[in-house]
């Protein structure tokens, strides 16, 4: 089969497999390598140390596979449908849209593996390939832009007319020549600055550049330690990820819902009850978030975020649960619970904090409690 016919069949099969768009580019050096280096040099990656690894490969995908010729790039819409289930009682949090259903890494990976198997069958020759979804050293937004699948928005997300920016990106690197797509050159944003203006933490030092350290998505998912105190109020009710700079984007106004059943919200995850999460044990967490993107935060990260959201809600209904959580086994959770109690205030809170201080053996927690006492 000639390159053109094979490439067309790959694109069509991708769509048949449940991918929303497929483009193909030559496995050549990335154009964004310098911008990426500047981003790292400015410290914008925060504690994501893995972002500095495999710089060579990230700068040139051809280094990820011997004899690499082509990169097949695919998008999959994840936008969850409207959830009409009854809202939980008491304060609720928000989980980013991409994380309300099953873990996309496995789902998209499986689709791409099936596409690679199809390519091997059709090509009539041996094809070596590697699949990447999110975790590999590939600049995925740039690859998708070069494949003509969309263009960067000022919020740094890749935008595409139709799904907006609510889609995942994955790739297959192969050692076979194919025919290639051209990059999208259309400027998507024009004079619009809605995302830059709406970001509660002012995480964009410039359009198209994100300082991850200030991003709620980073703070609630990637950051392993304490959330910076100055930014806690801005995290609002987000307990895993953040969608604000996407929700305000005009391209997402009419974004269709994903056709992938596995991305439908799990029960209770469209507006999760903060009190229920705060009272949960490790077993509850493992059961509820098995094969969910949320497991990345681990129980202690999620409960840290829940405590911050409760502090921001300032709803006294949370007082008994927060006082109980002053005895949580994780010092980080206890530190954030003390902060949350300090935000609610009042005599009941003060008494609980004093009692916890008298029993506390961890110096960092003791310090966090004392900060909240008058
Ligand atoms: C690290 C990371 C994060 C970090 C940092 C995000 C960031 N903007 O850099 C944090 C934890 C904050 C994060 C958050 C989110 N992420 Co994230 N993340 C990644 C990851 C692993 C690497 C991104 C990266 O390399 N960043 C460094 C910057 C410099 O690169 P970049 O943003 O990808 O692309 C820029 C540069 O390449 C530069 N550039 C490229 N070419 C050129 C050329 C020139 C000349 C210049 C000047 C610049 C330039 O411009 C691009 C856009 O600004 C990718 C997966 C991957 N392997 O690519 C997913 C990925 C980008 N994330 C994704 C998602 C879904 C999210 C969230 C929406 C999740 C959420 N709801 O909470 C948020 C969005 C926040 C935001 N506004 O970006 C999707 C994005 C899909 C899309 N439509 O764009 C990806 C692709 C994962 C996937 N496989 O689907 N993420
Ligand atoms: S995801 Fe939220 S915090 Fe991060 S840049 Fe967008 S609006 Fe700002
Ligand atoms: S909100 Fe406006 S500026 Fe931001 S990405 Fe969307 S179109 Fe571009």
Coordinates of C-alpha atoms and ligand atoms in Angstrom, one line a residue:
X1 CA 0.0 0.0 0.0
X2 CA 1.4 3.5 -0.8
X3 CA 2.1 6.0 1.9
X4 CA -0.9 8.2 1.1
X5 CA -3.4 5.4 1.2
X6 CA -1.9 3.9 4.4
X7 CA -2.0 7.3 6.1
X8 CA -5.6 7.8 5.1
X9 CA -6.6 4.4 6.5
X10 CA -4.8 5.2 9.8
X11 CA -6.7 8.4 10.2
X12 CA -10.1 6.7 9.4
X13 CA -9.3 3.8 11.7
X14 CA -8.4 6.1 14.5
X15 CA -11.8 7.7 14.3
X16 CA -13.5 4.3 14.1
X17 CA -11.6 3.4 17.3
X18 CA -13.2 6.3 19.2
X19 CA -10.5 9.0 18.7
X20 CA -11.8 12.4 17.7
X21 CA -9.0 13.4 15.3
X22 CA -5.7 12.0 14.0
X23 CA -2.8 13.8 12.3
X24 CA 0.6 12.7 11.3
X25 CA 3.9 14.5 11.3
X26 CA 7.5 13.6 10.5
X27 CA 9.6 12.6 13.6
X28 CA 11.7 15.8 13.5
X29 CA 13.2 18.1 16.1
X30 CA 10.6 20.1 18.1
X31 CA 10.2 23.8 17.4
X32 CA 9.4 24.6 21.0
X33 CA 12.6 23.2 22.5
X34 CA 14.0 26.6 23.2
X35 CA 10.8 27.9 24.7
X36 CA 10.7 24.8 26.8
X37 CA 14.2 25.4 28.1
X38 CA 13.4 29.0 29.0
X39 CA 10.3 27.8 30.9
X40 CA 12.4 25.4 32.9
X41 CA 15.1 28.0 33.5
X42 CA 12.6 30.4 34.9
X43 CA 11.6 27.8 37.5
X44 CA 8.0 27.6 36.1
X45 CA 8.0 23.8 36.5
X46 CA 8.2 24.1 40.3
X47 CA 8.8 20.7 41.9
X48 CA 8.0 18.7 38.8
X49 CA 11.6 17.5 38.6
X50 CA 10.8 14.9 36.0
X51 CA 10.2 17.8 33.5
X52 CA 13.9 18.4 33.4
X53 CA 14.7 14.8 32.5
X54 CA 15.1 13.4 29.0
X55 CA 15.6 16.9 27.5
X56 CA 17.3 15.5 24.4
X57 CA 14.4 13.2 23.6
X58 CA 11.8 15.9 24.3
X59 CA 13.6 18.2 21.9
X60 CA 13.6 15.5 19.2
X61 CA 11.1 12.6 19.3
X62 CA 13.2 10.7 16.8
X63 CA 15.6 10.0 19.7
X64 CA 12.8 7.9 21.4
X65 CA 12.9 5.1 18.9
X66 CA 15.6 3.7 16.6
X67 CA 14.8 4.5 13.0
X68 CA 11.8 6.7 14.0
X69 CA 10.1 8.3 10.9
X70 CA 6.6 9.4 11.8
X71 CA 4.6 10.6 14.8
X72 CA 0.9 9.8 14.7
X73 CA -0.9 12.3 17.0
X74 CA -4.5 11.7 18.2
X75 CA -7.0 13.7 20.2
X76 CA -9.8 12.3 22.4
X77 CA -12.6 14.5 23.7
X78 CA -13.1 14.1 27.5
X79 CA -15.8 16.7 28.2
X80 CA -18.2 15.0 30.7
X81 CA -21.9 15.2 30.1
X82 CA -24.0 17.3 32.4
X83 CA -24.6 15.4 35.6
X84 CA -28.2 15.6 36.8
X85 CA -27.7 13.6 40.0
X86 CA -28.9 15.2 43.2
X87 CA -26.3 17.5 44.7
X88 CA -24.6 16.4 47.9
X89 CA -25.7 18.0 51.2
X90 CA -23.3 20.5 52.8
X91 CA -20.2 22.0 51.2
X92 CA -19.1 20.5 47.9
X93 CA -15.8 20.7 46.0
X94 CA -14.9 20.7 42.3
X95 CA -12.9 18.1 40.4
X96 CA -11.6 19.1 36.9
X97 CA -13.6 17.7 34.1
X98 CA -10.9 15.4 32.8
X99 CA -10.7 13.6 36.1
X100 CA -14.4 12.7 36.9
X101 CA -14.4 9.4 35.1
X102 CA -11.8 6.6 34.6
X103 CA -8.1 7.3 34.1
X104 CA -7.5 8.4 30.5
X105 CA -3.9 7.1 30.4
X106 CA -5.1 3.5 30.1
X107 CA -8.1 4.3 27.8
X108 CA -6.2 6.4 25.3
X109 CA -3.2 4.1 25.5
X110 CA -5.4 1.1 24.6
X111 CA -6.9 2.9 21.6
X112 CA -3.5 3.9 20.3
X113 CA -2.2 0.4 20.8
X114 CA -5.1 -0.9 18.7
X115 CA -4.3 1.7 16.0
X116 CA -0.7 0.5 16.0
X117 CA -1.8 -3.1 15.6
X118 CA -4.0 -2.0 12.7
X119 CA -1.1 -0.1 11.1
X120 CA 1.1 -3.2 11.4
X121 CA -1.5 -5.4 9.7
X122 CA -2.1 -2.9 6.9
X123 CA 1.5 -1.9 6.2
X124 CA 2.6 -5.3 4.9
X125 CA 6.0 -4.9 6.6
X126 CA 7.4 -5.0 10.1
X127 CA 6.7 -1.8 12.0
X128 CA 8.2 -0.9 15.3
X129 CA 6.3 1.6 17.3
X130 CA 5.9 3.2 20.8
X131 CA 2.8 4.7 22.3
X132 CA 2.8 7.8 24.5
X133 CA 0.1 9.4 26.6
X134 CA 1.0 12.3 28.8
X135 CA 3.8 10.8 30.8
X136 CA 6.5 10.4 28.0
X137 CA 9.0 13.1 27.2
X138 CA 7.0 14.4 24.2
X139 CA 5.8 18.0 23.8
X140 CA 2.3 16.8 23.1
X141 CA 0.6 20.2 22.5
X142 CA 3.3 21.2 20.1
X143 CA 3.1 17.8 18.3
X144 CA -0.7 18.2 17.9
X145 CA -0.3 21.7 16.6
X146 CA 2.2 20.6 14.0
X147 CA -0.2 17.9 13.0
X148 CA -2.8 20.5 12.2
X149 CA -5.1 19.4 15.0
X150 CA -5.4 22.9 16.6
X151 CA -3.4 25.8 17.9
X152 CA -2.2 27.2 21.2
X153 CA -4.5 29.4 23.2
X154 CA -3.2 32.1 25.5
X155 CA -4.1 29.7 28.4
X156 CA -1.4 27.4 26.8
X157 CA -4.0 24.7 26.1
X158 CA -4.4 23.5 22.6
X159 CA -7.6 24.7 21.1
X160 CA -9.6 23.2 18.3
X161 CA -12.9 24.4 16.8
X162 CA -15.5 21.9 17.9
X163 CA -14.2 20.3 21.1
X164 CA -12.6 23.6 22.3
X165 CA -9.8 22.4 24.6
X166 CA -11.5 19.6 26.4
X167 CA -9.5 16.8 24.8
X168 CA -6.4 14.6 25.6
X169 CA -3.5 14.2 23.3
X170 CA -1.6 10.9 22.7
X171 CA 0.9 9.7 20.1
X172 CA 2.4 6.7 18.3
X173 CA 6.0 6.9 17.1
X174 CA 6.7 4.6 14.2
X175 CA 9.7 3.7 12.0
X176 CA 7.7 3.9 8.8
X177 CA 7.3 6.8 6.4
X178 CA 3.8 8.1 6.0
X179 CA 2.3 11.3 4.4
X180 CA 2.1 14.3 6.6
X181 CA -0.3 17.0 7.7
X182 CA 0.5 20.7 7.8
X183 CA 0.4 22.8 11.0
X184 CA -2.6 24.9 11.9
X185 CA -1.6 28.5 11.4
X186 CA -4.8 30.1 12.4
X187 CA -4.4 32.4 15.4
X188 CA -7.2 31.3 17.8
X189 CA -7.3 34.1 20.3
X190 CA -7.1 37.5 18.6
X191 CA -7.6 40.2 21.2
X192 CA -9.4 38.0 23.7
X193 CA -7.8 37.8 27.2
X194 CA -10.6 36.1 29.1
X195 CA -8.5 33.3 30.4
X196 CA -5.7 35.5 31.5
X197 CA -8.1 37.8 33.4
X198 CA -10.1 34.9 35.0
X199 CA -7.2 33.0 36.5
X200 CA -7.6 33.5 40.2
X201 CA -3.9 33.1 41.0
X202 CA -2.5 35.1 38.1
X203 CA -0.6 32.1 36.9
X204 CA 0.2 33.5 33.4
X205 CA 3.3 35.7 33.5
X206 CA 2.6 36.3 29.8
X207 CA 0.1 35.0 27.2
X208 CA 1.0 31.4 26.2
X209 CA 3.2 30.9 29.3
X210 CA 2.1 29.3 32.5
X211 CA 4.0 29.5 35.8
X212 CA 2.9 26.1 37.1
X213 CA 3.9 27.0 40.7
X214 CA 0.9 29.3 40.8
X215 CA -1.5 27.1 39.0
X216 CA -4.3 25.4 41.1
X217 CA -4.0 22.3 38.9
X218 CA -0.3 22.0 39.9
X219 CA -1.0 22.8 43.6
X220 CA -3.8 20.3 43.9
X221 CA -2.3 17.5 41.8
X222 CA 1.5 17.7 41.4
X223 CA 2.6 19.5 44.6
X224 CA 3.4 16.9 47.2
X225 CA 3.9 19.2 50.2
X226 CA 2.0 22.1 51.7
X227 CA 0.0 24.4 49.5
X228 CA 1.5 28.0 49.7
X229 CA -0.6 29.8 52.3
X230 CA -0.9 33.0 50.2
X231 CA -2.6 31.0 47.4
X232 CA -4.9 28.9 49.4
X233 CA -7.9 31.4 49.3
X234 CA -7.6 31.5 45.5
X235 CA -7.9 27.7 45.2
X236 CA -11.6 28.2 46.1
X237 CA -13.5 24.9 46.0
X238 CA -11.1 23.1 43.5
X239 CA -9.9 19.9 45.1
X240 CA -8.3 18.3 42.1
X241 CA -7.3 20.3 39.0
X242 CA -8.8 23.5 37.8
X243 CA -10.8 24.4 34.7
X244 CA -11.4 28.1 35.1
X245 CA -9.2 29.3 32.2
X246 CA -10.9 26.8 30.0
X247 CA -14.5 27.4 31.2
X248 CA -14.3 31.1 30.2
X249 CA -12.9 30.3 26.8
X250 CA -15.4 31.1 24.0
X251 CA -14.2 27.9 22.1
X252 CA -15.6 25.8 25.0
X253 CA -19.0 27.4 25.2
X254 CA -20.6 24.8 23.0
X255 CA -18.1 22.0 23.5
X256 CA -19.9 18.7 22.9
X257 CA -19.9 15.9 25.5
X258 CA -17.4 13.0 25.0
X259 CA -18.7 9.9 23.4
X260 CA -16.4 7.8 25.6
X261 CA -18.5 6.1 28.3
X262 CA -15.5 5.7 30.6
X263 CA -15.2 9.5 30.9
X264 CA -18.7 9.9 32.3
X265 CA -18.5 11.2 35.9
X266 CA -18.4 8.5 38.6
X267 CA -21.3 8.9 41.1
X268 CA -20.8 11.9 43.3
X269 CA -17.7 13.3 41.6
X270 CA -19.4 16.1 39.7
X271 CA -20.0 17.9 43.1
X272 CA -18.2 15.8 45.7
X273 CA -19.2 16.2 49.4
X274 CA -16.2 17.7 51.2
X275 CA -17.2 16.3 54.6
X276 CA -17.5 12.8 53.2
X277 CA -14.0 13.0 51.7
X278 CA -12.5 14.4 54.8
X279 CA -13.8 11.6 56.9
X280 CA -12.5 8.9 54.5
X281 CA -9.9 6.3 55.4
X282 CA -7.1 5.1 53.1
X283 CA -9.3 2.1 52.2
X284 CA -12.2 4.4 51.3
X285 CA -9.8 6.5 49.1
X286 CA -8.4 3.4 47.3
X287 CA -11.8 2.0 46.6
X288 CA -13.3 5.2 45.4
X289 CA -10.4 6.3 43.2
X290 CA -9.2 3.0 41.8
X291 CA -8.4 3.6 38.1
X292 CA -9.3 7.3 38.5
X293 CA -6.9 10.2 37.7
X294 CA -7.6 11.4 41.3
X295 CA -5.4 8.7 42.8
X296 CA -2.4 10.6 41.7
X297 CA -2.9 13.1 44.5
X298 CA -2.9 10.2 47.0
X299 CA -5.2 10.4 50.1
X300 CA -3.0 12.9 51.9
X301 CA -2.9 15.3 48.9
X302 CA -6.6 15.1 48.3
X303 CA -7.4 15.7 52.0
X304 CA -5.0 18.6 52.1
X305 CA -7.0 20.1 49.2
X306 CA -10.4 19.3 50.8
X307 CA -9.2 21.0 54.0
X308 CA -8.3 24.1 52.0
X309 CA -11.7 24.1 50.2
X310 CA -13.5 23.8 53.6
X311 CA -11.5 26.7 54.9
X312 CA -12.5 28.7 51.9
X313 CA -16.2 27.7 52.3
X314 CA -16.1 29.0 55.9
X315 CA -19.3 27.0 56.6
X316 CA -19.6 26.2 60.4
X317 CA -21.4 23.0 59.5
X318 CA -17.9 21.6 58.8
X319 CA -16.6 22.3 62.3
X320 CA -17.2 18.8 63.9
X321 CA -15.6 17.0 60.9
X322 CA -12.6 19.4 60.9
X323 CA -12.1 19.1 64.6
X324 CA -12.1 15.3 64.2
X325 CA -9.6 15.6 61.3
X326 CA -7.2 17.3 63.7
X327 CA -6.4 13.7 64.6
X328 CA -5.8 12.6 61.0
X329 CA -2.8 10.3 60.8
X330 CA -1.1 12.6 58.2
X331 CA 0.7 15.7 59.6
X332 CA 0.1 17.6 56.3
X333 CA -3.6 17.0 56.5
X334 CA -3.6 18.2 60.2
X335 CA -1.6 21.4 59.2
X336 CA -4.2 22.3 56.5
X337 CA -7.1 21.4 58.8
X338 CA -5.7 23.9 61.4
X339 CA -5.6 26.5 58.7
X340 CA -9.2 25.8 57.7
X341 CA -10.4 26.0 61.3
X342 CA -8.6 29.3 61.7
X343 CA -10.6 30.6 58.7
X344 CA -13.9 29.7 60.3
X345 CA -12.9 30.9 63.8
X346 CA -15.1 31.2 66.9
X347 CA -14.9 29.8 70.5
X348 CA -15.6 26.2 69.5
X349 CA -12.7 26.2 67.0
X350 CA -10.4 27.8 69.5
X351 CA -11.2 25.2 72.1
X352 CA -10.6 22.4 69.6
X353 CA -7.3 23.9 68.5
X354 CA -6.1 24.2 72.1
X355 CA -7.0 20.7 72.9
X356 CA -5.3 19.4 69.7
X357 CA -2.2 21.5 70.6
X358 CA -1.9 19.8 74.0
X359 CA -1.9 16.4 72.4
X360 CA 0.2 17.2 69.3
X361 CA 3.7 15.7 69.0
X362 CA 4.6 16.9 65.5
X363 CA 6.4 20.3 65.6
X364 CA 5.2 21.5 62.2
X365 CA 1.6 20.8 63.1
X366 CA 2.0 22.5 66.4
X367 CA 3.3 25.6 64.7
X368 CA 0.4 25.5 62.2
X369 CA -2.1 25.3 65.2
X370 CA -0.4 28.1 67.2
X371 CA -0.7 30.4 64.1
X372 CA -4.4 30.0 64.2
X373 CA -4.8 30.7 68.0
X374 CA -5.5 34.3 69.2
Ligands
LIG1 C1 3.4 19.5 33.1 C2 2.0 19.5 32.6 C3 1.1 20.3 33.3 C4 1.5 21.3 34.4 C5 2.0 22.5 33.6 C6 1.1 23.0 32.4 C7 1.7 23.9 31.4 N1 0.9 24.7 30.8 O1 2.9 23.8 31.1 C8 0.2 21.5 35.2 C9 0.2 20.5 36.3 C10 0.0 22.9 35.7 C11 -0.8 21.1 34.1 C12 -2.1 21.5 34.2 C13 -3.1 21.1 33.2 N2 -3.0 20.2 32.3 CO1 -1.3 19.3 31.9 N3 0.3 18.6 31.2 C14 1.6 18.7 31.5 C15 2.5 17.9 30.6 C16 2.9 16.6 31.3 C17 3.7 18.6 30.1 C18 3.4 20.0 29.6 C19 4.7 20.8 29.3 O2 5.6 20.3 28.7 N4 4.7 22.1 29.7 C20 5.7 23.0 29.4 C21 5.3 24.1 28.5 C22 6.4 25.0 28.2 O3 4.9 23.4 27.3 P1 3.3 23.3 26.8 O4 2.4 24.0 27.7 O5 3.0 21.8 26.5 O6 3.4 23.9 25.4 C23 3.9 25.2 25.2 C24 5.3 25.2 24.6 O7 5.4 24.1 23.9 C25 5.3 26.5 23.8 N5 5.7 26.4 22.4 C26 5.6 25.3 21.6 N6 6.2 25.6 20.4 C27 6.7 26.8 20.5 C28 7.3 27.6 19.6 C29 7.7 28.9 19.9 C30 8.4 29.7 18.9 C31 7.4 29.4 21.2 C32 7.7 30.8 21.6 C33 6.7 28.6 22.1 C34 6.4 27.3 21.8 O8 3.9 27.0 23.7 C35 3.0 25.9 24.1 C36 1.7 26.5 24.7 O9 1.9 27.5 25.6 C37 1.5 17.6 29.4 C38 1.7 16.3 28.7 C39 2.9 16.3 27.7 N7 3.8 15.4 27.7 O10 3.0 17.3 26.9 C40 0.1 17.7 30.0 C41 -1.0 18.3 29.2 C42 -0.5 19.6 28.6 N8 -2.0 18.7 30.3 C43 -3.2 18.6 29.9 C44 -4.3 19.0 30.7 C45 -5.7 18.5 30.2 C46 -4.2 19.8 31.8 C47 -5.3 20.6 32.5 C48 -6.4 21.1 31.7 C49 -5.8 19.7 33.7 C50 -6.8 20.4 34.6 N9 -8.0 20.6 34.2 O11 -6.4 20.7 35.7 C51 -4.4 21.7 33.2 C52 -4.4 23.0 32.3 C53 -3.6 24.1 32.9 C54 -3.1 25.1 31.8 N10 -3.6 26.2 31.7 O12 -2.1 24.6 31.1 C55 -3.3 18.1 28.4 C56 -3.6 19.3 27.5 C57 -4.6 19.1 26.4 C58 -4.9 20.4 25.6 N11 -6.0 20.5 25.0 O13 -4.0 21.2 25.6 C59 -1.9 17.5 28.2 C60 -1.4 17.5 26.8 C61 -2.0 16.0 28.7 C62 -2.6 15.1 27.7 N12 -1.8 14.0 27.2 O14 -3.7 15.2 27.2 N13 -0.3 20.3 33.2
LIG2 S1 -5.9 26.0 35.5 FE1 -6.8 27.5 37.0 S2 -5.1 28.2 38.2 FE2 -4.2 27.1 36.4 S3 -3.9 28.7 34.9 FE3 -5.9 28.0 34.5 S4 -7.3 29.3 35.7 FE4 -5.2 29.6 36.5
LIG3 S1 -10.1 32.6 26.6 FE1 -9.6 33.8 24.8 S2 -7.4 34.2 25.0 FE2 -7.9 32.5 26.3 S3 -7.5 30.7 25.1 FE3 -9.7 31.2 24.8 S4 -9.8 32.5 23.0 FE4 -7.7 32.4 23.7

